[in-house]
Amino acid sequence: KPAVLLHSADEFLGSPRKWWYGEGTEVYTLVPLVLREYSEFPYRYYQKPLVNVIQLPLKYKKGMLTNDNNITITSIEASIQSMSIKSIDRPINWSFIGSIAHYRDRAYALSVFFHWEPYFVRNGSIYPSISPKEILTIYRQTRFVLVGYGQSSPDCSRIYEAIIGGAIPIVVAAEHVTKHFEFNGDIPPFLFADYYPNALEIARSMTEEEIDIQRDQLIQWYVYRMEFIKRRIDYYTDIF
């Protein structure tokens, strides 16, 4: 009997209807610890949350944390390094790196934020993508990262790549936005907003000191979550 089950899900959680009605999670009750990507909120309407399920921060791009000497550090080490880069030393107000085509939410978000310069945008729908290491370099020069809605969720890897770079993710959704980031009651200190104009107003109103405080809180949250997950894995693999 395994001690830990890793559920690597997509935004749709496999079959949307199946997971929406809470089916298919019976296997969760057969193991002491379940680690899963994305919140279990979509089927929360029909069943109580399972106490043995831990939501994982999503992945980051391969090669992002490997330097020119082919030495790879952990995401915890990289995020702590990024914490030392203060707002005054980050010349870019906001960045967006990703595809825009087929995502109306993202195109609208950019139309709102384009008025706030300087910024960095790489539209992967038009231009060649940049390397993972270049992404980290950009994020370490950036104060905020505009996330944009995915296929069915505001949760995406761009958020956690931004955290590793010490940039504050801007996450916008009209309703239930924090439900996608429950993390067992430990909701992360992203910049949450209901609408993009509100998000822009909040971000522009923050002082450099306030940005630095929120960035530190954000990285501390990420480090704690990663270390918490490691401790739980160690605990269950030791006793089972």
PDB file of C-alpha atoms in Angstrom:
ATOM      1  CA  LYS A   1       0.000   0.000   0.000  1.00  0.00           C
ATOM      2  CA  PRO A   2       1.538   3.366  -1.012  1.00  0.00           C
ATOM      3  CA  ALA A   3       1.963   6.075   1.601  1.00  0.00           C
ATOM      4  CA  VAL A   4       1.646   9.010  -0.795  1.00  0.00           C
ATOM      5  CA  LEU A   5      -0.444   9.523  -3.932  1.00  0.00           C
ATOM      6  CA  LEU A   6       0.609  12.245  -6.375  1.00  0.00           C
ATOM      7  CA  HIS A   7      -2.314  13.476  -8.479  1.00  0.00           C
ATOM      8  CA  SER A   8      -0.853  15.507 -11.332  1.00  0.00           C
ATOM      9  CA  ALA A   9      -4.014  17.150 -12.665  1.00  0.00           C
ATOM     10  CA  ASP A  10      -4.773  19.646 -15.371  1.00  0.00           C
ATOM     11  CA  GLU A  11      -7.088  22.622 -15.004  1.00  0.00           C
ATOM     12  CA  PHE A  12     -10.075  20.514 -16.022  1.00  0.00           C
ATOM     13  CA  LEU A  13      -9.213  17.754 -13.497  1.00  0.00           C
ATOM     14  CA  GLY A  14      -9.498  15.099 -16.197  1.00  0.00           C
ATOM     15  CA  SER A  15     -13.210  14.664 -16.916  1.00  0.00           C
ATOM     16  CA  PRO A  16     -14.931  17.876 -15.743  1.00  0.00           C
ATOM     17  CA  ARG A  17     -18.290  16.216 -15.088  1.00  0.00           C
ATOM     18  CA  LYS A  18     -16.751  13.274 -13.251  1.00  0.00           C
ATOM     19  CA  TRP A  19     -14.687  15.439 -10.915  1.00  0.00           C
ATOM     20  CA  TRP A  20     -17.387  18.068 -10.527  1.00  0.00           C
ATOM     21  CA  TYR A  21     -19.666  15.521  -8.889  1.00  0.00           C
ATOM     22  CA  GLY A  22     -16.899  14.221  -6.665  1.00  0.00           C
ATOM     23  CA  GLU A  23     -16.547  10.910  -8.470  1.00  0.00           C
ATOM     24  CA  GLY A  24     -13.150   9.382  -9.063  1.00  0.00           C
ATOM     25  CA  THR A  25     -11.681  10.568  -5.764  1.00  0.00           C
ATOM     26  CA  GLU A  26     -12.457   7.327  -3.927  1.00  0.00           C
ATOM     27  CA  VAL A  27      -8.805   6.404  -4.317  1.00  0.00           C
ATOM     28  CA  TYR A  28      -7.958   9.395  -2.106  1.00  0.00           C
ATOM     29  CA  THR A  29      -9.361   7.497   0.869  1.00  0.00           C
ATOM     30  CA  LEU A  30      -7.021   4.553   0.286  1.00  0.00           C
ATOM     31  CA  VAL A  31      -3.761   6.367   1.023  1.00  0.00           C
ATOM     32  CA  PRO A  32      -2.658   8.428   4.038  1.00  0.00           C
ATOM     33  CA  LEU A  33      -1.494  11.443   2.002  1.00  0.00           C
ATOM     34  CA  VAL A  34      -2.604  12.893  -1.334  1.00  0.00           C
ATOM     35  CA  LEU A  35      -0.634  15.614  -3.100  1.00  0.00           C
ATOM     36  CA  ARG A  36      -2.545  17.230  -5.933  1.00  0.00           C
ATOM     37  CA  GLU A  37      -2.228  20.116  -8.328  1.00  0.00           C
ATOM     38  CA  TYR A  38      -5.109  22.607  -8.415  1.00  0.00           C
ATOM     39  CA  SER A  39      -7.676  23.139  -5.705  1.00  0.00           C
ATOM     40  CA  GLU A  40     -10.345  20.567  -4.929  1.00  0.00           C
ATOM     41  CA  PHE A  41     -12.860  23.437  -4.938  1.00  0.00           C
ATOM     42  CA  PRO A  42     -14.631  22.377  -8.185  1.00  0.00           C
ATOM     43  CA  TYR A  43     -16.302  19.407  -6.498  1.00  0.00           C
ATOM     44  CA  ARG A  44     -16.568  20.940  -3.041  1.00  0.00           C
ATOM     45  CA  TYR A  45     -20.266  21.620  -3.604  1.00  0.00           C
ATOM     46  CA  TYR A  46     -21.033  17.930  -3.466  1.00  0.00           C
ATOM     47  CA  GLN A  47     -18.714  16.552  -0.811  1.00  0.00           C
ATOM     48  CA  LYS A  48     -16.684  17.664   2.166  1.00  0.00           C
ATOM     49  CA  PRO A  49     -12.974  18.378   1.681  1.00  0.00           C
ATOM     50  CA  LEU A  50     -10.675  15.496   2.456  1.00  0.00           C
ATOM     51  CA  VAL A  51      -8.260  16.247   5.269  1.00  0.00           C
ATOM     52  CA  ASN A  52      -5.478  14.124   3.776  1.00  0.00           C
ATOM     53  CA  VAL A  53      -5.306  16.164   0.543  1.00  0.00           C
ATOM     54  CA  ILE A  54      -2.627  18.850   0.166  1.00  0.00           C
ATOM     55  CA  GLN A  55      -2.698  21.311  -2.725  1.00  0.00           C
ATOM     56  CA  LEU A  56       0.662  21.717  -4.458  1.00  0.00           C
ATOM     57  CA  PRO A  57       2.113  24.927  -5.869  1.00  0.00           C
ATOM     58  CA  LEU A  58       2.359  24.360  -9.614  1.00  0.00           C
ATOM     59  CA  LYS A  59       5.552  23.636 -11.494  1.00  0.00           C
ATOM     60  CA  TYR A  60       8.054  26.022 -13.067  1.00  0.00           C
ATOM     61  CA  LYS A  61       9.800  25.660 -16.414  1.00  0.00           C
ATOM     62  CA  LYS A  62      12.632  23.154 -16.740  1.00  0.00           C
ATOM     63  CA  GLY A  63      16.008  24.873 -16.793  1.00  0.00           C
ATOM     64  CA  MET A  64      14.769  27.995 -15.042  1.00  0.00           C
ATOM     65  CA  LEU A  65      17.008  27.413 -12.023  1.00  0.00           C
ATOM     66  CA  THR A  66      20.091  26.103 -13.852  1.00  0.00           C
ATOM     67  CA  ASN A  67      22.934  28.605 -14.252  1.00  0.00           C
ATOM     68  CA  ASP A  68      25.557  28.890 -16.998  1.00  0.00           C
ATOM     69  CA  ASN A  69      27.801  26.447 -15.101  1.00  0.00           C
ATOM     70  CA  ASN A  70      25.028  23.832 -15.286  1.00  0.00           C
ATOM     71  CA  ILE A  71      24.426  24.059 -11.538  1.00  0.00           C
ATOM     72  CA  THR A  72      20.796  23.802 -10.489  1.00  0.00           C
ATOM     73  CA  ILE A  73      19.476  25.250  -7.244  1.00  0.00           C
ATOM     74  CA  THR A  74      16.121  24.611  -5.592  1.00  0.00           C
ATOM     75  CA  SER A  75      13.110  26.876  -5.987  1.00  0.00           C
ATOM     76  CA  ILE A  76      13.412  27.725  -2.291  1.00  0.00           C
ATOM     77  CA  GLU A  77      17.010  28.865  -2.736  1.00  0.00           C
ATOM     78  CA  ALA A  78      16.107  30.864  -5.848  1.00  0.00           C
ATOM     79  CA  SER A  79      13.145  32.590  -4.215  1.00  0.00           C
ATOM     80  CA  ILE A  80      15.220  33.549  -1.154  1.00  0.00           C
ATOM     81  CA  GLN A  81      17.835  35.042  -3.488  1.00  0.00           C
ATOM     82  CA  SER A  82      15.097  37.019  -5.218  1.00  0.00           C
ATOM     83  CA  MET A  83      13.859  38.360  -1.880  1.00  0.00           C
ATOM     84  CA  SER A  84      17.028  40.431  -1.598  1.00  0.00           C
ATOM     85  CA  ILE A  85      16.185  42.385  -4.774  1.00  0.00           C
ATOM     86  CA  LYS A  86      14.118  45.293  -3.516  1.00  0.00           C
ATOM     87  CA  SER A  87      11.459  47.220  -5.395  1.00  0.00           C
ATOM     88  CA  ILE A  88      13.738  50.208  -5.971  1.00  0.00           C
ATOM     89  CA  ASP A  89      16.101  47.902  -7.894  1.00  0.00           C
ATOM     90  CA  ARG A  90      13.314  46.510 -10.101  1.00  0.00           C
ATOM     91  CA  PRO A  91      12.862  48.940 -13.005  1.00  0.00           C
ATOM     92  CA  ILE A  92       9.923  47.119 -14.659  1.00  0.00           C
ATOM     93  CA  ASN A  93       6.494  47.861 -13.193  1.00  0.00           C
ATOM     94  CA  TRP A  94       4.854  44.718 -14.563  1.00  0.00           C
ATOM     95  CA  SER A  95       5.475  41.849 -16.951  1.00  0.00           C
ATOM     96  CA  PHE A  96       3.514  39.313 -18.919  1.00  0.00           C
ATOM     97  CA  ILE A  97       5.168  36.360 -20.659  1.00  0.00           C
ATOM     98  CA  GLY A  98       2.855  33.884 -22.361  1.00  0.00           C
ATOM     99  CA  SER A  99       0.270  33.272 -25.048  1.00  0.00           C
ATOM    100  CA  ILE A 100      -2.549  35.724 -25.629  1.00  0.00           C
ATOM    101  CA  ALA A 101      -4.421  34.172 -28.567  1.00  0.00           C
ATOM    102  CA  HIS A 102      -7.613  32.353 -27.528  1.00  0.00           C
ATOM    103  CA  TYR A 103      -7.506  34.041 -24.099  1.00  0.00           C
ATOM    104  CA  ARG A 104      -9.838  37.062 -24.138  1.00  0.00           C
ATOM    105  CA  ASP A 105      -9.140  37.690 -20.482  1.00  0.00           C
ATOM    106  CA  ARG A 106      -5.423  38.179 -21.141  1.00  0.00           C
ATOM    107  CA  ALA A 107      -5.912  40.513 -24.104  1.00  0.00           C
ATOM    108  CA  TYR A 108      -8.216  42.691 -22.026  1.00  0.00           C
ATOM    109  CA  ALA A 109      -5.810  42.644 -19.081  1.00  0.00           C
ATOM    110  CA  LEU A 110      -2.987  43.905 -21.284  1.00  0.00           C
ATOM    111  CA  SER A 111      -5.188  46.644 -22.743  1.00  0.00           C
ATOM    112  CA  VAL A 112      -5.782  47.920 -19.205  1.00  0.00           C
ATOM    113  CA  PHE A 113      -2.182  47.666 -18.004  1.00  0.00           C
ATOM    114  CA  PHE A 114      -0.484  49.025 -21.147  1.00  0.00           C
ATOM    115  CA  HIS A 115      -0.971  52.525 -19.763  1.00  0.00           C
ATOM    116  CA  TRP A 116       1.433  51.763 -16.901  1.00  0.00           C
ATOM    117  CA  GLU A 117       4.997  52.027 -18.139  1.00  0.00           C
ATOM    118  CA  PRO A 118       7.657  50.675 -18.145  1.00  0.00           C
ATOM    119  CA  TYR A 119       6.556  47.099 -18.722  1.00  0.00           C
ATOM    120  CA  PHE A 120       7.752  43.917 -20.438  1.00  0.00           C
ATOM    121  CA  VAL A 121       5.434  41.810 -22.599  1.00  0.00           C
ATOM    122  CA  ARG A 122       6.322  38.765 -24.701  1.00  0.00           C
ATOM    123  CA  ASN A 123       3.330  37.443 -26.585  1.00  0.00           C
ATOM    124  CA  GLY A 124       4.075  33.792 -27.202  1.00  0.00           C
ATOM    125  CA  SER A 125       1.273  33.650 -29.757  1.00  0.00           C
ATOM    126  CA  ILE A 126       3.287  35.903 -32.096  1.00  0.00           C
ATOM    127  CA  TYR A 127       6.937  35.998 -31.071  1.00  0.00           C
ATOM    128  CA  PRO A 128       9.403  33.190 -30.304  1.00  0.00           C
ATOM    129  CA  SER A 129       9.437  32.181 -26.661  1.00  0.00           C
ATOM    130  CA  ILE A 130      12.311  33.199 -24.431  1.00  0.00           C
ATOM    131  CA  SER A 131      14.350  30.760 -22.381  1.00  0.00           C
ATOM    132  CA  PRO A 132      13.383  29.824 -18.812  1.00  0.00           C
ATOM    133  CA  LYS A 133      16.539  31.511 -17.502  1.00  0.00           C
ATOM    134  CA  GLU A 134      15.610  34.714 -19.340  1.00  0.00           C
ATOM    135  CA  ILE A 135      12.161  34.556 -17.773  1.00  0.00           C
ATOM    136  CA  LEU A 136      13.720  34.425 -14.306  1.00  0.00           C
ATOM    137  CA  THR A 137      15.971  37.375 -15.196  1.00  0.00           C
ATOM    138  CA  ILE A 138      12.958  39.427 -16.314  1.00  0.00           C
ATOM    139  CA  TYR A 139      10.943  38.560 -13.218  1.00  0.00           C
ATOM    140  CA  ARG A 140      13.817  39.593 -10.968  1.00  0.00           C
ATOM    141  CA  GLN A 141      13.624  43.034 -12.587  1.00  0.00           C
ATOM    142  CA  THR A 142       9.846  43.191 -12.239  1.00  0.00           C
ATOM    143  CA  ARG A 143       7.585  44.335  -9.422  1.00  0.00           C
ATOM    144  CA  PHE A 144       4.362  42.634 -10.539  1.00  0.00           C
ATOM    145  CA  VAL A 145       3.485  39.837 -12.948  1.00  0.00           C
ATOM    146  CA  LEU A 146       0.135  39.909 -14.712  1.00  0.00           C
ATOM    147  CA  VAL A 147      -1.152  36.343 -14.628  1.00  0.00           C
ATOM    148  CA  GLY A 148      -4.310  36.132 -16.733  1.00  0.00           C
ATOM    149  CA  TYR A 149      -6.945  33.414 -16.624  1.00  0.00           C
ATOM    150  CA  GLY A 150      -6.094  29.978 -17.978  1.00  0.00           C
ATOM    151  CA  GLN A 151      -8.436  27.510 -19.680  1.00  0.00           C
ATOM    152  CA  SER A 152     -10.645  27.109 -16.630  1.00  0.00           C
ATOM    153  CA  SER A 153      -8.727  28.424 -13.629  1.00  0.00           C
ATOM    154  CA  PRO A 154      -6.670  31.452 -12.590  1.00  0.00           C
ATOM    155  CA  ASP A 155      -4.073  29.058 -11.137  1.00  0.00           C
ATOM    156  CA  CYS A 156      -1.089  28.537 -13.461  1.00  0.00           C
ATOM    157  CA  SER A 157       2.658  28.013 -13.406  1.00  0.00           C
ATOM    158  CA  ARG A 158       3.270  31.705 -14.231  1.00  0.00           C
ATOM    159  CA  ILE A 159       2.276  32.518 -10.653  1.00  0.00           C
ATOM    160  CA  TYR A 160       4.957  30.354  -9.087  1.00  0.00           C
ATOM    161  CA  GLU A 161       7.632  31.379 -11.573  1.00  0.00           C
ATOM    162  CA  ALA A 162       6.853  34.970 -10.589  1.00  0.00           C
ATOM    163  CA  ILE A 163       7.198  34.117  -6.897  1.00  0.00           C
ATOM    164  CA  ILE A 164      10.566  32.472  -7.501  1.00  0.00           C
ATOM    165  CA  GLY A 165      11.642  35.693  -9.225  1.00  0.00           C
ATOM    166  CA  GLY A 166      10.348  37.822  -6.363  1.00  0.00           C
ATOM    167  CA  ALA A 167       7.561  39.457  -8.389  1.00  0.00           C
ATOM    168  CA  ILE A 168       4.026  39.740  -6.998  1.00  0.00           C
ATOM    169  CA  PRO A 169       1.410  37.866  -9.076  1.00  0.00           C
ATOM    170  CA  ILE A 170      -1.690  39.846 -10.010  1.00  0.00           C
ATOM    171  CA  VAL A 171      -4.612  37.394 -10.015  1.00  0.00           C
ATOM    172  CA  VAL A 172      -8.021  38.570 -11.193  1.00  0.00           C
ATOM    173  CA  ALA A 173     -11.315  36.680 -11.259  1.00  0.00           C
ATOM    174  CA  ALA A 174     -14.840  37.962 -10.798  1.00  0.00           C
ATOM    175  CA  GLU A 175     -15.804  35.393  -8.166  1.00  0.00           C
ATOM    176  CA  HIS A 176     -14.394  32.613  -6.007  1.00  0.00           C
ATOM    177  CA  VAL A 177     -10.868  33.758  -6.854  1.00  0.00           C
ATOM    178  CA  THR A 178      -9.315  32.727  -3.540  1.00  0.00           C
ATOM    179  CA  LYS A 179     -11.090  29.358  -3.656  1.00  0.00           C
ATOM    180  CA  HIS A 180      -8.610  28.284  -6.314  1.00  0.00           C
ATOM    181  CA  PHE A 181      -5.768  28.991  -3.889  1.00  0.00           C
ATOM    182  CA  GLU A 182      -6.996  27.500  -0.614  1.00  0.00           C
ATOM    183  CA  PHE A 183      -3.798  25.577   0.143  1.00  0.00           C
ATOM    184  CA  ASN A 184      -5.398  23.945   3.168  1.00  0.00           C
ATOM    185  CA  GLY A 185      -6.435  27.281   4.640  1.00  0.00           C
ATOM    186  CA  ASP A 186      -3.117  29.012   3.908  1.00  0.00           C
ATOM    187  CA  ILE A 187      -4.227  31.451   1.194  1.00  0.00           C
ATOM    188  CA  PRO A 188      -1.183  33.088  -0.461  1.00  0.00           C
ATOM    189  CA  PRO A 189      -0.638  36.866  -0.340  1.00  0.00           C
ATOM    190  CA  PHE A 190      -1.039  37.489  -4.074  1.00  0.00           C
ATOM    191  CA  LEU A 191      -2.538  40.727  -5.308  1.00  0.00           C
ATOM    192  CA  PHE A 192      -6.159  39.602  -5.718  1.00  0.00           C
ATOM    193  CA  ALA A 193      -8.785  41.728  -7.448  1.00  0.00           C
ATOM    194  CA  ASP A 194     -12.256  41.341  -8.956  1.00  0.00           C
ATOM    195  CA  TYR A 195     -11.494  43.358 -12.106  1.00  0.00           C
ATOM    196  CA  TYR A 196      -8.359  44.451 -13.950  1.00  0.00           C
ATOM    197  CA  PRO A 197      -8.921  48.204 -13.531  1.00  0.00           C
ATOM    198  CA  ASN A 198      -9.165  47.589  -9.769  1.00  0.00           C
ATOM    199  CA  ALA A 199      -5.976  45.514  -9.865  1.00  0.00           C
ATOM    200  CA  LEU A 200      -4.150  48.282 -11.704  1.00  0.00           C
ATOM    201  CA  GLU A 201      -5.334  50.883  -9.201  1.00  0.00           C
ATOM    202  CA  ILE A 202      -4.168  48.759  -6.268  1.00  0.00           C
ATOM    203  CA  ALA A 203      -0.759  48.016  -7.792  1.00  0.00           C
ATOM    204  CA  ARG A 204      -0.075  51.628  -8.772  1.00  0.00           C
ATOM    205  CA  SER A 205      -1.042  52.894  -5.329  1.00  0.00           C
ATOM    206  CA  MET A 206       1.439  50.670  -3.471  1.00  0.00           C
ATOM    207  CA  THR A 207       4.629  52.277  -2.221  1.00  0.00           C
ATOM    208  CA  GLU A 208       8.014  50.625  -2.696  1.00  0.00           C
ATOM    209  CA  GLU A 209       8.019  49.725   0.984  1.00  0.00           C
ATOM    210  CA  GLU A 210       4.581  48.106   0.724  1.00  0.00           C
ATOM    211  CA  ILE A 211       5.681  46.124  -2.327  1.00  0.00           C
ATOM    212  CA  ASP A 212       8.783  44.928  -0.495  1.00  0.00           C
ATOM    213  CA  ILE A 213       6.716  43.822   2.500  1.00  0.00           C
ATOM    214  CA  GLN A 214       4.230  41.925   0.359  1.00  0.00           C
ATOM    215  CA  ARG A 215       7.033  40.298  -1.665  1.00  0.00           C
ATOM    216  CA  ASP A 216       8.732  39.119   1.528  1.00  0.00           C
ATOM    217  CA  GLN A 217       5.437  37.718   2.820  1.00  0.00           C
ATOM    218  CA  LEU A 218       4.854  35.997  -0.519  1.00  0.00           C
ATOM    219  CA  ILE A 219       8.246  34.291  -0.596  1.00  0.00           C
ATOM    220  CA  GLN A 220       7.937  33.314   3.057  1.00  0.00           C
ATOM    221  CA  TRP A 221       4.577  31.727   2.207  1.00  0.00           C
ATOM    222  CA  TYR A 222       6.105  29.793  -0.697  1.00  0.00           C
ATOM    223  CA  VAL A 223       9.084  28.562   1.334  1.00  0.00           C
ATOM    224  CA  TYR A 224       6.787  27.458   4.153  1.00  0.00           C
ATOM    225  CA  ARG A 225       4.478  25.580   1.761  1.00  0.00           C
ATOM    226  CA  MET A 226       7.354  23.724   0.111  1.00  0.00           C
ATOM    227  CA  GLU A 227       8.939  22.811   3.440  1.00  0.00           C
ATOM    228  CA  PHE A 228       5.561  21.795   4.873  1.00  0.00           C
ATOM    229  CA  ILE A 229       4.973  19.421   1.953  1.00  0.00           C
ATOM    230  CA  LYS A 230       8.422  17.903   2.379  1.00  0.00           C
ATOM    231  CA  ARG A 231       7.802  17.342   6.102  1.00  0.00           C
ATOM    232  CA  ARG A 232       4.484  15.612   5.397  1.00  0.00           C
ATOM    233  CA  ILE A 233       6.056  13.346   2.798  1.00  0.00           C
ATOM    234  CA  ASP A 234       8.882  12.457   5.178  1.00  0.00           C
ATOM    235  CA  TYR A 235       6.439  11.754   7.976  1.00  0.00           C
ATOM    236  CA  TYR A 236       4.186   9.403   6.011  1.00  0.00           C
ATOM    237  CA  THR A 237       6.967   7.576   4.225  1.00  0.00           C
ATOM    238  CA  ASP A 238       8.668   6.955   7.558  1.00  0.00           C
ATOM    239  CA  ILE A 239       5.661   5.457   9.344  1.00  0.00           C
ATOM    240  CA  PHE A 240       4.132   3.473   6.451  1.00  0.00           C
TER     241      PHE A 240
END
